[in-house]
PDB file of C-alpha atoms in Angstrom:
ATOM      1  CA  MET L   1      57.713 -24.541 -63.019  1.00  0.00           C
ATOM      2  CA  ASP L   2      60.789 -24.754 -60.790  1.00  0.00           C
ATOM      3  CA  GLU L   3      60.532 -23.316 -57.313  1.00  0.00           C
ATOM      4  CA  VAL L   4      62.127 -19.899 -56.801  1.00  0.00           C
ATOM      5  CA  GLN L   5      64.662 -20.067 -53.980  1.00  0.00           C
ATOM      6  CA  VAL L   6      65.977 -16.942 -52.277  1.00  0.00           C
ATOM      7  CA  VAL L   7      69.690 -17.568 -51.799  1.00  0.00           C
ATOM      8  CA  VAL L   8      70.554 -14.221 -50.236  1.00  0.00           C
ATOM      9  CA  ALA L   9      68.627 -10.984 -49.928  1.00  0.00           C
ATOM     10  CA  HIS L  10      69.470  -7.601 -48.412  1.00  0.00           C
ATOM     11  CA  SER L  11      69.316  -3.950 -49.393  1.00  0.00           C
ATOM     12  CA  GLU L  12      72.370  -4.127 -51.684  1.00  0.00           C
ATOM     13  CA  ARG L  13      71.691  -7.267 -53.694  1.00  0.00           C
ATOM     14  CA  VAL L  14      69.432 -10.278 -54.098  1.00  0.00           C
ATOM     15  CA  THR L  15      70.302 -13.703 -55.500  1.00  0.00           C
ATOM     16  CA  LEU L  16      67.559 -16.086 -56.608  1.00  0.00           C
ATOM     17  CA  ARG L  17      67.796 -19.662 -57.844  1.00  0.00           C
ATOM     18  CA  VAL L  18      65.349 -21.101 -60.358  1.00  0.00           C
ATOM     19  CA  GLY L  19      66.318 -24.662 -61.258  1.00  0.00           C
ATOM     20  CA  ASP L  20      69.908 -24.526 -62.501  1.00  0.00           C
ATOM     21  CA  VAL L  21      69.886 -20.763 -63.089  1.00  0.00           C
ATOM     22  CA  PHE L  22      70.937 -18.104 -60.596  1.00  0.00           C
ATOM     23  CA  LEU L  23      69.607 -14.570 -61.003  1.00  0.00           C
ATOM     24  CA  LYS L  24      71.668 -11.868 -59.309  1.00  0.00           C
ATOM     25  CA  VAL L  25      70.048  -8.456 -58.885  1.00  0.00           C
ATOM     26  CA  ASP L  26      72.534  -5.807 -57.771  1.00  0.00           C
ATOM     27  CA  ALA L  27      71.927  -2.143 -57.011  1.00  0.00           C
ATOM     28  CA  ASP L  28      75.523  -1.367 -58.012  1.00  0.00           C
ATOM     29  CA  GLN L  29      76.110  -2.044 -61.709  1.00  0.00           C
ATOM     30  CA  ALA L  30      79.855  -1.702 -61.175  1.00  0.00           C
ATOM     31  CA  ARG L  31      79.820  -4.845 -59.025  1.00  0.00           C
ATOM     32  CA  ILE L  32      78.135  -6.840 -61.778  1.00  0.00           C
ATOM     33  CA  ASP L  33      80.608  -5.485 -64.339  1.00  0.00           C
ATOM     34  CA  ALA L  34      83.527  -6.413 -62.091  1.00  0.00           C
ATOM     35  CA  GLU L  35      82.117  -9.896 -61.541  1.00  0.00           C
ATOM     36  CA  VAL L  36      81.713 -10.662 -65.249  1.00  0.00           C
ATOM     37  CA  GLU L  37      85.167  -9.295 -66.033  1.00  0.00           C
ATOM     38  CA  ALA L  38      86.812 -11.296 -63.245  1.00  0.00           C
ATOM     39  CA  MET L  39      85.118 -14.551 -64.293  1.00  0.00           C
ATOM     40  CA  SER L  40      86.356 -14.052 -67.858  1.00  0.00           C
ATOM     41  CA  LEU L  41      89.951 -13.646 -66.647  1.00  0.00           C
ATOM     42  CA  ALA L  42      90.202 -16.122 -63.771  1.00  0.00           C
ATOM     43  CA  PRO L  43      92.137 -19.328 -64.635  1.00  0.00           C
ATOM     44  CA  VAL L  44      89.869 -21.443 -62.419  1.00  0.00           C
ATOM     45  CA  PRO L  45      86.391 -22.909 -63.002  1.00  0.00           C
ATOM     46  CA  THR L  46      83.685 -20.235 -62.862  1.00  0.00           C
ATOM     47  CA  PRO L  47      79.948 -20.193 -63.635  1.00  0.00           C
ATOM     48  CA  GLU L  48      78.762 -19.745 -67.211  1.00  0.00           C
ATOM     49  CA  VAL L  49      77.204 -16.334 -67.838  1.00  0.00           C
ATOM     50  CA  LEU L  50      73.852 -17.004 -69.528  1.00  0.00           C
ATOM     51  CA  TRP L  51      72.728 -13.421 -70.089  1.00  0.00           C
ATOM     52  CA  ARG L  52      72.893  -9.897 -68.685  1.00  0.00           C
ATOM     53  CA  LYS L  53      70.189  -7.269 -68.516  1.00  0.00           C
ATOM     54  CA  PRO L  54      71.068  -4.648 -65.899  1.00  0.00           C
ATOM     55  CA  PRO L  55      70.520  -4.846 -63.029  1.00  0.00           C
ATOM     56  CA  VAL L  56      70.210  -8.645 -63.491  1.00  0.00           C
ATOM     57  CA  LEU L  57      72.940 -11.190 -64.193  1.00  0.00           C
ATOM     58  CA  ALA L  58      71.940 -14.776 -65.013  1.00  0.00           C
ATOM     59  CA  ILE L  59      74.514 -17.498 -64.448  1.00  0.00           C
ATOM     60  CA  ALA L  60      74.416 -21.282 -64.587  1.00  0.00           C
ATOM     61  CA  ALA L  61      74.793 -23.436 -61.491  1.00  0.00           C
ATOM     62  CA  VAL L  62      78.133 -25.207 -61.078  1.00  0.00           C
ATOM     63  CA  PRO L  63      78.363 -28.916 -60.246  1.00  0.00           C
ATOM     64  CA  GLY L  64      79.510 -30.279 -56.916  1.00  0.00           C
ATOM     65  CA  ALA L  65      78.981 -29.009 -53.399  1.00  0.00           C
ATOM     66  CA  THR L  66      80.702 -26.639 -51.006  1.00  0.00           C
ATOM     67  CA  LEU L  67      83.019 -27.879 -48.280  1.00  0.00           C
ATOM     68  CA  GLY L  68      80.680 -26.487 -45.646  1.00  0.00           C
ATOM     69  CA  ARG L  69      79.556 -23.102 -44.417  1.00  0.00           C
ATOM     70  CA  LEU L  70      80.504 -20.656 -41.724  1.00  0.00           C
ATOM     71  CA  GLY L  71      78.913 -21.804 -38.485  1.00  0.00           C
ATOM     72  CA  GLY L  72      78.226 -25.287 -39.815  1.00  0.00           C
ATOM     73  CA  PRO L  73      80.160 -28.543 -40.011  1.00  0.00           C
ATOM     74  CA  SER L  74      82.859 -28.836 -42.654  1.00  0.00           C
ATOM     75  CA  THR L  75      82.822 -31.670 -45.142  1.00  0.00           C
ATOM     76  CA  GLY L  76      85.149 -33.111 -47.733  1.00  0.00           C
ATOM     77  CA  SER L  77      88.405 -34.980 -47.580  1.00  0.00           C
ATOM     78  CA  GLN L  78      91.839 -33.522 -46.909  1.00  0.00           C
ATOM     79  CA  ALA L  79      92.443 -33.894 -50.647  1.00  0.00           C
ATOM     80  CA  ALA L  80      89.386 -31.743 -51.412  1.00  0.00           C
ATOM     81  CA  TRP L  81      90.581 -28.989 -49.112  1.00  0.00           C
ATOM     82  CA  ALA L  82      94.056 -29.210 -50.656  1.00  0.00           C
ATOM     83  CA  ALA L  83      92.493 -28.971 -54.129  1.00  0.00           C
ATOM     84  CA  ALA L  84      90.813 -25.752 -53.050  1.00  0.00           C
ATOM     85  CA  GLY L  85      94.181 -24.450 -51.887  1.00  0.00           C
ATOM     86  CA  ALA L  86      95.742 -25.351 -55.246  1.00  0.00           C
ATOM     87  CA  ALA L  87      92.952 -23.515 -57.103  1.00  0.00           C
ATOM     88  CA  ILE L  88      93.498 -20.429 -54.953  1.00  0.00           C
ATOM     89  CA  ARG L  89      97.218 -20.559 -55.746  1.00  0.00           C
ATOM     90  CA  LYS L  90      96.431 -20.797 -59.480  1.00  0.00           C
ATOM     91  CA  LEU L  91      94.279 -17.679 -59.196  1.00  0.00           C
ATOM     92  CA  HIS L  92      96.937 -15.794 -57.243  1.00  0.00           C
ATOM     93  CA  ASP L  93      99.594 -16.701 -59.839  1.00  0.00           C
ATOM     94  CA  ALA L  94      97.484 -15.383 -62.731  1.00  0.00           C
ATOM     95  CA  PRO L  95      98.179 -12.057 -64.487  1.00  0.00           C
ATOM     96  CA  LEU L  96      96.898  -9.101 -62.502  1.00  0.00           C
ATOM     97  CA  PRO L  97      93.493  -7.624 -63.357  1.00  0.00           C
ATOM     98  CA  LEU L  98      93.242  -3.876 -63.833  1.00  0.00           C
ATOM     99  CA  GLY L  99      91.070  -2.982 -60.868  1.00  0.00           C
ATOM    100  CA  VAL L 100      91.666  -3.061 -57.123  1.00  0.00           C
ATOM    101  CA  GLY L 101      89.420  -5.506 -55.271  1.00  0.00           C
ATOM    102  CA  ARG L 102      88.041  -5.840 -51.766  1.00  0.00           C
ATOM    103  CA  ALA L 103      91.294  -7.470 -50.687  1.00  0.00           C
ATOM    104  CA  GLY L 104      93.302  -4.531 -51.997  1.00  0.00           C
ATOM    105  CA  ARG L 105      92.371  -1.715 -49.653  1.00  0.00           C
ATOM    106  CA  GLY L 106      95.319   0.360 -48.503  1.00  0.00           C
ATOM    107  CA  VAL L 107      96.761  -0.276 -45.061  1.00  0.00           C
ATOM    108  CA  GLY L 108      96.051   3.247 -43.814  1.00  0.00           C
ATOM    109  CA  GLU L 109      92.480   3.235 -45.091  1.00  0.00           C
ATOM    110  CA  LEU L 110      91.830  -0.184 -43.583  1.00  0.00           C
ATOM    111  CA  ALA L 111      93.336   0.745 -40.210  1.00  0.00           C
ATOM    112  CA  SER L 112      91.155   3.868 -40.014  1.00  0.00           C
ATOM    113  CA  GLU L 113      88.035   1.889 -40.920  1.00  0.00           C
ATOM    114  CA  LEU L 114      88.905  -0.772 -38.373  1.00  0.00           C
ATOM    115  CA  ASP L 115      89.529   1.714 -35.557  1.00  0.00           C
ATOM    116  CA  ALA L 116      86.246   3.495 -36.246  1.00  0.00           C
ATOM    117  CA  GLU L 117      84.344   0.199 -36.347  1.00  0.00           C
ATOM    118  CA  CYS L 118      85.905  -0.982 -33.082  1.00  0.00           C
ATOM    119  CA  GLU L 119      84.769   2.225 -31.372  1.00  0.00           C
ATOM    120  CA  VAL L 120      81.201   1.701 -32.613  1.00  0.00           C
ATOM    121  CA  LEU L 121      81.130  -1.960 -31.566  1.00  0.00           C
ATOM    122  CA  VAL L 122      82.037  -1.024 -28.004  1.00  0.00           C
ATOM    123  CA  ALA L 123      79.989   2.191 -27.818  1.00  0.00           C
ATOM    124  CA  ASN L 124      76.850   0.404 -29.029  1.00  0.00           C
ATOM    125  CA  GLY L 125      77.383  -2.530 -26.700  1.00  0.00           C
ATOM    126  CA  LEU L 126      77.583  -5.060 -29.523  1.00  0.00           C
ATOM    127  CA  LEU L 127      80.820  -6.588 -28.218  1.00  0.00           C
ATOM    128  CA  PRO L 128      82.726  -6.288 -24.926  1.00  0.00           C
ATOM    129  CA  ALA L 129      85.704  -3.945 -24.922  1.00  0.00           C
ATOM    130  CA  ASP L 130      88.269  -6.593 -24.001  1.00  0.00           C
ATOM    131  CA  LEU L 131      87.198  -8.806 -26.920  1.00  0.00           C
ATOM    132  CA  VAL L 132      87.429  -5.905 -29.354  1.00  0.00           C
ATOM    133  CA  THR L 133      90.778  -4.706 -27.976  1.00  0.00           C
ATOM    134  CA  ARG L 134      92.392  -8.154 -28.144  1.00  0.00           C
ATOM    135  CA  ASN L 135      91.258  -8.716 -31.713  1.00  0.00           C
ATOM    136  CA  ARG L 136      92.251  -5.214 -32.814  1.00  0.00           C
ATOM    137  CA  GLN L 137      95.733  -6.099 -31.578  1.00  0.00           C
ATOM    138  CA  ALA L 138      95.672  -9.392 -33.502  1.00  0.00           C
ATOM    139  CA  ALA L 139      94.451  -7.541 -36.603  1.00  0.00           C
ATOM    140  CA  GLU L 140      97.615  -5.457 -36.672  1.00  0.00           C
ATOM    141  CA  ALA L 141      99.520  -8.426 -38.173  1.00  0.00           C
ATOM    142  CA  ALA L 142      97.457  -8.099 -41.367  1.00  0.00           C
ATOM    143  CA  LEU L 143      98.190  -4.381 -41.746  1.00  0.00           C
ATOM    144  CA  ARG L 144     101.542  -4.614 -43.482  1.00  0.00           C
ATOM    145  CA  PRO L 145     102.935  -4.141 -47.014  1.00  0.00           C
ATOM    146  CA  TRP L 146     101.992  -6.874 -49.483  1.00  0.00           C
ATOM    147  CA  THR L 147     102.535  -7.717 -53.135  1.00  0.00           C
ATOM    148  CA  PRO L 148      99.283  -7.535 -55.131  1.00  0.00           C
ATOM    149  CA  VAL L 149      97.901 -10.672 -56.762  1.00  0.00           C
ATOM    150  CA  PHE L 150      94.660 -11.587 -58.532  1.00  0.00           C
ATOM    151  CA  THR L 151      92.268 -12.026 -55.593  1.00  0.00           C
ATOM    152  CA  HIS L 152      88.658 -13.154 -55.379  1.00  0.00           C
ATOM    153  CA  GLY L 153      87.968 -10.740 -52.519  1.00  0.00           C
ATOM    154  CA  ASP L 154      85.052 -12.656 -50.968  1.00  0.00           C
ATOM    155  CA  LEU L 155      86.317 -16.237 -50.997  1.00  0.00           C
ATOM    156  CA  GLN L 156      83.940 -17.623 -48.403  1.00  0.00           C
ATOM    157  CA  ILE L 157      83.765 -21.390 -48.054  1.00  0.00           C
ATOM    158  CA  ALA L 158      80.245 -21.216 -49.525  1.00  0.00           C
ATOM    159  CA  HIS L 159      81.664 -19.810 -52.777  1.00  0.00           C
ATOM    160  CA  VAL L 160      83.928 -22.767 -53.661  1.00  0.00           C
ATOM    161  CA  PHE L 161      82.400 -25.964 -55.091  1.00  0.00           C
ATOM    162  CA  VAL L 162      84.161 -29.325 -55.144  1.00  0.00           C
ATOM    163  CA  GLU L 163      83.362 -32.755 -56.600  1.00  0.00           C
ATOM    164  CA  ASP L 164      85.539 -35.891 -56.495  1.00  0.00           C
ATOM    165  CA  ASP L 165      88.276 -33.894 -54.737  1.00  0.00           C
ATOM    166  CA  GLN L 166      88.438 -31.367 -57.582  1.00  0.00           C
ATOM    167  CA  VAL L 167      87.260 -27.755 -57.667  1.00  0.00           C
ATOM    168  CA  THR L 168      84.318 -27.492 -60.062  1.00  0.00           C
ATOM    169  CA  GLY L 169      83.457 -23.835 -59.672  1.00  0.00           C
ATOM    170  CA  ILE L 170      84.120 -20.630 -57.741  1.00  0.00           C
ATOM    171  CA  ILE L 171      81.216 -18.175 -57.604  1.00  0.00           C
ATOM    172  CA  ASP L 172      80.485 -14.563 -56.559  1.00  0.00           C
ATOM    173  CA  TRP L 173      83.342 -12.515 -58.044  1.00  0.00           C
ATOM    174  CA  SER L 174      81.958  -9.015 -57.469  1.00  0.00           C
ATOM    175  CA  GLU L 175      84.763  -8.106 -55.032  1.00  0.00           C
ATOM    176  CA  ALA L 176      87.595  -9.451 -57.235  1.00  0.00           C
ATOM    177  CA  GLY L 177      90.683  -7.491 -58.234  1.00  0.00           C
ATOM    178  CA  ARG L 178      94.223  -6.771 -57.139  1.00  0.00           C
ATOM    179  CA  GLY L 179      94.749  -7.531 -53.473  1.00  0.00           C
ATOM    180  CA  ASP L 180      96.501  -9.379 -50.674  1.00  0.00           C
ATOM    181  CA  ALA L 181      96.735 -13.136 -51.239  1.00  0.00           C
ATOM    182  CA  LEU L 182      96.473 -13.891 -47.532  1.00  0.00           C
ATOM    183  CA  TYR L 183      93.125 -12.096 -47.352  1.00  0.00           C
ATOM    184  CA  ASP L 184      91.677 -14.748 -49.670  1.00  0.00           C
ATOM    185  CA  LEU L 185      93.221 -17.612 -47.697  1.00  0.00           C
ATOM    186  CA  ALA L 186      91.938 -16.192 -44.421  1.00  0.00           C
ATOM    187  CA  THR L 187      88.444 -15.650 -45.806  1.00  0.00           C
ATOM    188  CA  PHE L 188      88.249 -19.212 -47.104  1.00  0.00           C
ATOM    189  CA  THR L 189      89.336 -20.752 -43.787  1.00  0.00           C
ATOM    190  CA  LEU L 190      87.397 -18.374 -41.498  1.00  0.00           C
ATOM    191  CA  GLY L 191      85.709 -20.482 -38.841  1.00  0.00           C
ATOM    192  CA  HIS L 192      87.374 -23.653 -40.132  1.00  0.00           C
ATOM    193  CA  GLU L 193      90.874 -23.266 -38.761  1.00  0.00           C
ATOM    194  CA  GLU L 194      91.160 -27.056 -38.489  1.00  0.00           C
ATOM    195  CA  HIS L 195      91.490 -27.245 -42.302  1.00  0.00           C
ATOM    196  CA  LEU L 196      94.047 -24.464 -42.712  1.00  0.00           C
ATOM    197  CA  ASP L 197      96.962 -26.926 -42.964  1.00  0.00           C
ATOM    198  CA  ASP L 198      95.139 -28.894 -45.689  1.00  0.00           C
ATOM    199  CA  VAL L 199      94.482 -25.726 -47.689  1.00  0.00           C
ATOM    200  CA  LEU L 200      98.085 -24.583 -47.325  1.00  0.00           C
ATOM    201  CA  ALA L 201      99.342 -28.023 -48.402  1.00  0.00           C
ATOM    202  CA  GLY L 202      97.607 -27.466 -51.734  1.00  0.00           C
ATOM    203  CA  TYR L 203      98.495 -23.777 -51.892  1.00  0.00           C
ATOM    204  CA  GLY L 204     102.225 -24.313 -51.325  1.00  0.00           C
ATOM    205  CA  GLY L 205     104.926 -21.887 -50.289  1.00  0.00           C
ATOM    206  CA  ASP L 206     105.582 -20.137 -47.013  1.00  0.00           C
ATOM    207  CA  VAL L 207     102.563 -18.434 -45.460  1.00  0.00           C
ATOM    208  CA  ASP L 208     102.692 -16.250 -42.356  1.00  0.00           C
ATOM    209  CA  LEU L 209     100.071 -17.740 -40.036  1.00  0.00           C
ATOM    210  CA  GLU L 210      99.955 -14.630 -37.855  1.00  0.00           C
ATOM    211  CA  VAL L 211      98.858 -12.621 -40.879  1.00  0.00           C
ATOM    212  CA  ILE L 212      96.127 -15.181 -41.589  1.00  0.00           C
ATOM    213  CA  ARG L 213      94.946 -14.863 -37.975  1.00  0.00           C
ATOM    214  CA  GLY L 214      95.136 -11.098 -38.306  1.00  0.00           C
ATOM    215  CA  TRP L 215      92.830 -11.195 -41.326  1.00  0.00           C
ATOM    216  CA  TRP L 216      90.391 -13.437 -39.410  1.00  0.00           C
ATOM    217  CA  ALA L 217      90.195 -10.699 -36.793  1.00  0.00           C
ATOM    218  CA  VAL L 218      89.854  -7.907 -39.377  1.00  0.00           C
ATOM    219  CA  ARG L 219      87.114  -9.616 -41.340  1.00  0.00           C
ATOM    220  CA  SER L 220      85.150 -10.573 -38.219  1.00  0.00           C
ATOM    221  CA  LEU L 221      85.395  -7.158 -36.566  1.00  0.00           C
ATOM    222  CA  LEU L 222      84.237  -5.406 -39.733  1.00  0.00           C
ATOM    223  CA  ALA L 223      81.404  -7.876 -40.336  1.00  0.00           C
ATOM    224  CA  VAL L 224      79.595  -8.030 -36.987  1.00  0.00           C
ATOM    225  CA  ARG L 225      77.615  -4.786 -37.185  1.00  0.00           C
ATOM    226  CA  TRP L 226      76.874  -5.087 -40.930  1.00  0.00           C
ATOM    227  CA  LEU L 227      75.559  -8.632 -40.493  1.00  0.00           C
ATOM    228  CA  THR L 228      73.425  -7.622 -37.523  1.00  0.00           C
ATOM    229  CA  GLU L 229      71.921  -4.677 -39.412  1.00  0.00           C
ATOM    230  CA  HIS L 230      71.155  -6.792 -42.500  1.00  0.00           C
ATOM    231  CA  GLY L 231      69.284  -9.624 -40.832  1.00  0.00           C
ATOM    232  CA  PHE L 232      72.128 -12.075 -40.254  1.00  0.00           C
ATOM    233  CA  ASP L 233      73.388 -13.409 -36.921  1.00  0.00           C
ATOM    234  CA  PRO L 234      77.173 -13.309 -36.351  1.00  0.00           C
ATOM    235  CA  PHE L 235      76.601 -14.623 -32.801  1.00  0.00           C
ATOM    236  CA  LEU L 236      75.566 -18.092 -33.987  1.00  0.00           C
ATOM    237  CA  PRO L 237      77.948 -20.918 -32.940  1.00  0.00           C
ATOM    238  CA  GLY L 238      81.033 -21.016 -35.140  1.00  0.00           C
ATOM    239  CA  CYS L 239      80.373 -17.629 -36.753  1.00  0.00           C
ATOM    240  CA  GLU L 240      82.207 -14.305 -36.563  1.00  0.00           C
ATOM    241  CA  VAL L 241      81.857 -13.657 -32.829  1.00  0.00           C
ATOM    242  CA  ASP L 242      83.114 -17.148 -32.012  1.00  0.00           C
ATOM    243  CA  VAL L 243      86.074 -16.492 -34.323  1.00  0.00           C
ATOM    244  CA  LEU L 244      86.836 -13.371 -32.298  1.00  0.00           C
ATOM    245  CA  ARG L 245      86.461 -15.259 -29.014  1.00  0.00           C
ATOM    246  CA  SER L 246      88.931 -17.899 -30.195  1.00  0.00           C
ATOM    247  CA  ARG L 247      91.690 -15.278 -30.104  1.00  0.00           C
ATOM    248  CA  MET L 248      91.175 -14.617 -26.380  1.00  0.00           C
TER     249      MET L 248
END
């Protein structure tokens, strides 16, 4: 029997790997529904859905390997990073899905959430006030009108697989829906700013780098407390707190 590997586990969801099968157990059935729907619509390689029996979704592993992970060294050629950028562009150019995704929160709602989170980070002593203030200022660049596109919504580097400089699969679509294209680009390059130019070379078009940096600040500020409370460490080298420090 294949070994059971715990890929991720917290109070909201658990992902297990058994051989070439991933089992996703999610407390929120709507997330599983959104994930299956998004994978059926996305014009990029996605995992094969093997079966569904709520609250479990079984999907097949995709070939290839990721280009790295947050807090770890990045791998892959410039061409591989550019291929990822081209795949992201293909997704963003696709017809819009019906639902609003994680990347589609309204500017007012997001600003209120961000302000409240910044207050908690300082009040609880998780981060120094000057670090929070500087990054809240940088985050303002992301809080502007945008044209909705088909977004992944959680396009971490660990969710994109590449082989022979080609994207072989993009996983974890539970946050997909209409949203801001630059949110996806910022999420994918978070902590790996050195590859942003390669990704944009494949993505094409004019991209406002200040907005990308603004989204780095937004995502990191909103993640620190959640990660800490769910058994992860955003203070590890190269992770969210280092991303925030890089803006100082």
